[in-house]
């Protein structure tokens, strides 16, 4: 502002009052923001856990390293299964109270957080459905490959098993082998 005559004591006091109002509002928001941060961390941890579960190499470790990895995964799983639903339920109640008390939705990153939670849950369900569909498709492809490779009446080697010993030659086969020499 170029005109300093607009700076008055009334303007200063109104700004100070507005600052106090915002500070009070921040104090009211702090508990909700803490719960939201916890929930966001657990949602992020849920995705990390899913990625860990997809990686079979994590089980290649031995001894204490494997135990430590499995304990970490178990802890993550427990937090996701127990804490996420509990925190989500608490947040729904607190956000509803906020809306009733302030006649507006609680905004987090410029968006109503209740909408954000609903979108996260929809995205998670969609992700899980896609993973299930991919698994089913993979199984069907494996079955189709196996059925197309089957020679009826022949022995099919199972993975991880010892190779079958060959059957003794028939008289006709012995004659063919000896005549080719």
GROMACS .gro file of C-alpha atoms in nm:
model
  181
    1UNK     CA    1   0.000   0.000   0.000
    2UNK     CA    2   0.143   0.333  -0.096
    3UNK     CA    3  -0.084   0.555   0.111
    4UNK     CA    4   0.021   0.523   0.475
    5UNK     CA    5  -0.284   0.713   0.592
    6UNK     CA    6  -0.483   0.389   0.545
    7UNK     CA    7  -0.287   0.227   0.828
    8UNK     CA    8  -0.500   0.299   1.130
    9UNK     CA    9  -0.532   0.161   1.479
   10UNK     CA   10  -0.869   0.012   1.384
   11UNK     CA   11  -0.711  -0.177   1.094
   12UNK     CA   12  -0.433  -0.301   1.321
   13UNK     CA   13  -0.675  -0.422   1.588
   14UNK     CA   14  -0.893  -0.598   1.330
   15UNK     CA   15  -0.586  -0.778   1.197
   16UNK     CA   16  -0.482  -0.876   1.548
   17UNK     CA   17  -0.832  -1.010   1.616
   18UNK     CA   18  -0.819  -1.207   1.293
   19UNK     CA   19  -0.482  -1.354   1.395
   20UNK     CA   20  -0.631  -1.461   1.731
   21UNK     CA   21  -0.926  -1.619   1.552
   22UNK     CA   22  -0.693  -1.813   1.324
   23UNK     CA   23  -0.476  -1.924   1.617
   24UNK     CA   24  -0.785  -2.050   1.803
   25UNK     CA   25  -0.898  -2.232   1.491
   26UNK     CA   26  -0.553  -2.391   1.456
   27UNK     CA   27  -0.571  -2.513   1.816
   28UNK     CA   28  -0.907  -2.674   1.736
   29UNK     CA   29  -0.761  -2.838   1.423
   30UNK     CA   30  -0.444  -2.980   1.583
   31UNK     CA   31  -0.605  -3.298   1.723
   32UNK     CA   32  -0.772  -3.370   1.389
   33UNK     CA   33  -0.453  -3.301   1.197
   34UNK     CA   34  -0.263  -3.544   1.422
   35UNK     CA   35  -0.516  -3.821   1.359
   36UNK     CA   36  -0.514  -3.748   0.985
   37UNK     CA   37  -0.134  -3.772   0.976
   38UNK     CA   38  -0.146  -4.110   1.153
   39UNK     CA   39  -0.404  -4.236   0.906
   40UNK     CA   40  -0.207  -4.114   0.606
   41UNK     CA   41   0.103  -4.294   0.733
   42UNK     CA   42  -0.088  -4.620   0.776
   43UNK     CA   43  -0.245  -4.588   0.428
   44UNK     CA   44   0.103  -4.540   0.284
   45UNK     CA   45   0.228  -4.836   0.488
   46UNK     CA   46  -0.055  -5.047   0.345
   47UNK     CA   47   0.075  -4.989  -0.008
   48UNK     CA   48   0.432  -5.066   0.100
   49UNK     CA   49   0.310  -5.388   0.262
   50UNK     CA   50   0.131  -5.493  -0.057
   51UNK     CA   51   0.448  -5.435  -0.258
   52UNK     CA   52   0.649  -5.639  -0.006
   53UNK     CA   53   0.402  -5.925  -0.034
   54UNK     CA   54   0.446  -5.935  -0.413
   55UNK     CA   55   0.823  -5.979  -0.383
   56UNK     CA   56   0.913  -6.347  -0.326
   57UNK     CA   57   1.285  -6.264  -0.294
   58UNK     CA   58   1.223  -6.125   0.053
   59UNK     CA   59   1.204  -6.485   0.178
   60UNK     CA   60   1.547  -6.576   0.037
   61UNK     CA   61   1.723  -6.433   0.342
   62UNK     CA   62   1.841  -6.664   0.617
   63UNK     CA   63   1.860  -6.658   0.992
   64UNK     CA   64   1.813  -6.337   1.187
   65UNK     CA   65   1.763  -6.124   0.875
   66UNK     CA   66   1.463  -6.333   0.768
   67UNK     CA   67   1.320  -6.327   1.119
   68UNK     CA   68   1.361  -5.950   1.136
   69UNK     CA   69   1.194  -5.906   0.795
   70UNK     CA   70   0.901  -6.130   0.889
   71UNK     CA   71   0.856  -5.952   1.223
   72UNK     CA   72   0.853  -5.616   1.041
   73UNK     CA   73   0.589  -5.744   0.799
   74UNK     CA   74   0.380  -5.885   1.084
   75UNK     CA   75   0.393  -5.551   1.265
   76UNK     CA   76   0.286  -5.369   0.948
   77UNK     CA   77   0.003  -5.615   0.895
   78UNK     CA   78  -0.119  -5.574   1.251
   79UNK     CA   79  -0.115  -5.193   1.224
   80UNK     CA   80  -0.304  -5.205   0.897
   81UNK     CA   81  -0.567  -5.452   1.017
   82UNK     CA   82  -0.623  -5.303   1.363
   83UNK     CA   83  -0.527  -4.936   1.357
   84UNK     CA   84  -0.653  -4.826   1.016
   85UNK     CA   85  -1.020  -4.919   1.075
   86UNK     CA   86  -1.010  -4.778   1.429
   87UNK     CA   87  -0.853  -4.448   1.322
   88UNK     CA   88  -1.087  -4.421   1.023
   89UNK     CA   89  -1.390  -4.467   1.250
   90UNK     CA   90  -1.261  -4.205   1.495
   91UNK     CA   91  -1.195  -3.964   1.209
   92UNK     CA   92  -1.544  -4.008   1.069
   93UNK     CA   93  -1.688  -3.911   1.409
   94UNK     CA   94  -1.450  -3.616   1.457
   95UNK     CA   95  -1.507  -3.485   1.105
   96UNK     CA   96  -1.884  -3.507   1.155
   97UNK     CA   97  -1.849  -3.313   1.482
   98UNK     CA   98  -1.636  -3.052   1.303
   99UNK     CA   99  -1.897  -3.016   1.029
  100UNK     CA  100  -2.178  -2.980   1.286
  101UNK     CA  101  -1.988  -2.727   1.498
  102UNK     CA  102  -1.842  -2.513   1.219
  103UNK     CA  103  -2.104  -2.553   0.945
  104UNK     CA  104  -1.829  -2.646   0.697
  105UNK     CA  105  -1.627  -2.950   0.597
  106UNK     CA  106  -1.280  -3.000   0.739
  107UNK     CA  107  -1.039  -2.928   0.456
  108UNK     CA  108  -0.705  -3.104   0.422
  109UNK     CA  109  -0.485  -3.003   0.129
  110UNK     CA  110  -0.773  -2.794  -0.002
  111UNK     CA  111  -1.023  -3.081  -0.011
  112UNK     CA  112  -1.283  -3.214   0.232
  113UNK     CA  113  -1.101  -3.494   0.412
  114UNK     CA  114  -1.411  -3.711   0.442
  115UNK     CA  115  -1.421  -3.714   0.059
  116UNK     CA  116  -1.051  -3.797   0.052
  117UNK     CA  117  -1.105  -4.095   0.284
  118UNK     CA  118  -1.390  -4.223   0.067
  119UNK     CA  119  -1.177  -4.189  -0.247
  120UNK     CA  120  -0.888  -4.372  -0.081
  121UNK     CA  121  -1.114  -4.661   0.016
  122UNK     CA  122  -1.262  -4.682  -0.335
  123UNK     CA  123  -0.915  -4.677  -0.487
  124UNK     CA  124  -0.801  -4.950  -0.247
  125UNK     CA  125  -1.098  -5.174  -0.330
  126UNK     CA  126  -1.039  -5.117  -0.701
  127UNK     CA  127  -0.670  -5.203  -0.659
  128UNK     CA  128  -0.752  -5.525  -0.471
  129UNK     CA  129  -1.010  -5.627  -0.733
  130UNK     CA  130  -0.755  -5.568  -1.009
  131UNK     CA  131  -0.500  -5.780  -0.824
  132UNK     CA  132  -0.754  -6.060  -0.786
  133UNK     CA  133  -0.842  -6.041  -1.156
  134UNK     CA  134  -0.472  -6.053  -1.251
  135UNK     CA  135  -0.421  -6.363  -1.035
  136UNK     CA  136  -0.722  -6.537  -1.189
  137UNK     CA  137  -0.608  -6.447  -1.540
  138UNK     CA  138  -0.259  -6.580  -1.467
  139UNK     CA  139  -0.400  -6.909  -1.334
  140UNK     CA  140  -0.621  -6.947  -1.641
  141UNK     CA  141  -0.323  -6.883  -1.870
  142UNK     CA  142  -0.119  -7.143  -1.679
  143UNK     CA  143  -0.401  -7.396  -1.712
  144UNK     CA  144  -0.433  -7.324  -2.084
  145UNK     CA  145  -0.057  -7.365  -2.130
  146UNK     CA  146  -0.051  -7.690  -1.937
  147UNK     CA  147  -0.351  -7.832  -2.122
  148UNK     CA  148  -0.202  -7.737  -2.461
  149UNK     CA  149   0.131  -7.899  -2.371
  150UNK     CA  150  -0.017  -8.225  -2.246
  151UNK     CA  151   0.069  -8.530  -2.453
  152UNK     CA  152  -0.198  -8.781  -2.367
  153UNK     CA  153  -0.058  -9.104  -2.235
  154UNK     CA  154   0.288  -8.957  -2.171
  155UNK     CA  155   0.453  -8.879  -1.843
  156UNK     CA  156   0.472  -8.510  -1.748
  157UNK     CA  157   0.757  -8.413  -1.519
  158UNK     CA  158   0.654  -8.220  -1.207
  159UNK     CA  159   0.871  -7.922  -1.112
  160UNK     CA  160   1.114  -7.991  -0.832
  161UNK     CA  161   1.090  -8.369  -0.865
  162UNK     CA  162   1.365  -8.610  -0.964
  163UNK     CA  163   1.373  -8.709  -1.327
  164UNK     CA  164   1.204  -9.039  -1.396
  165UNK     CA  165   1.433  -9.322  -1.498
  166UNK     CA  166   1.380  -9.437  -1.852
  167UNK     CA  167   1.187  -9.757  -1.907
  168UNK     CA  168   1.375 -10.061  -2.042
  169UNK     CA  169   1.394 -10.081  -2.421
  170UNK     CA  170   1.156 -10.312  -2.601
  171UNK     CA  171   1.289 -10.586  -2.832
  172UNK     CA  172   1.197 -10.379  -3.139
  173UNK     CA  173   1.383 -10.072  -3.003
  174UNK     CA  174   1.695 -10.284  -2.927
  175UNK     CA  175   1.698 -10.413  -3.281
  176UNK     CA  176   1.670 -10.059  -3.420
  177UNK     CA  177   1.956  -9.933  -3.201
  178UNK     CA  178   2.188 -10.223  -3.289
  179UNK     CA  179   2.118 -10.196  -3.663
  180UNK     CA  180   2.198  -9.821  -3.663
  181UNK     CA  181   2.549  -9.888  -3.528
   0.00000   0.00000   0.00000
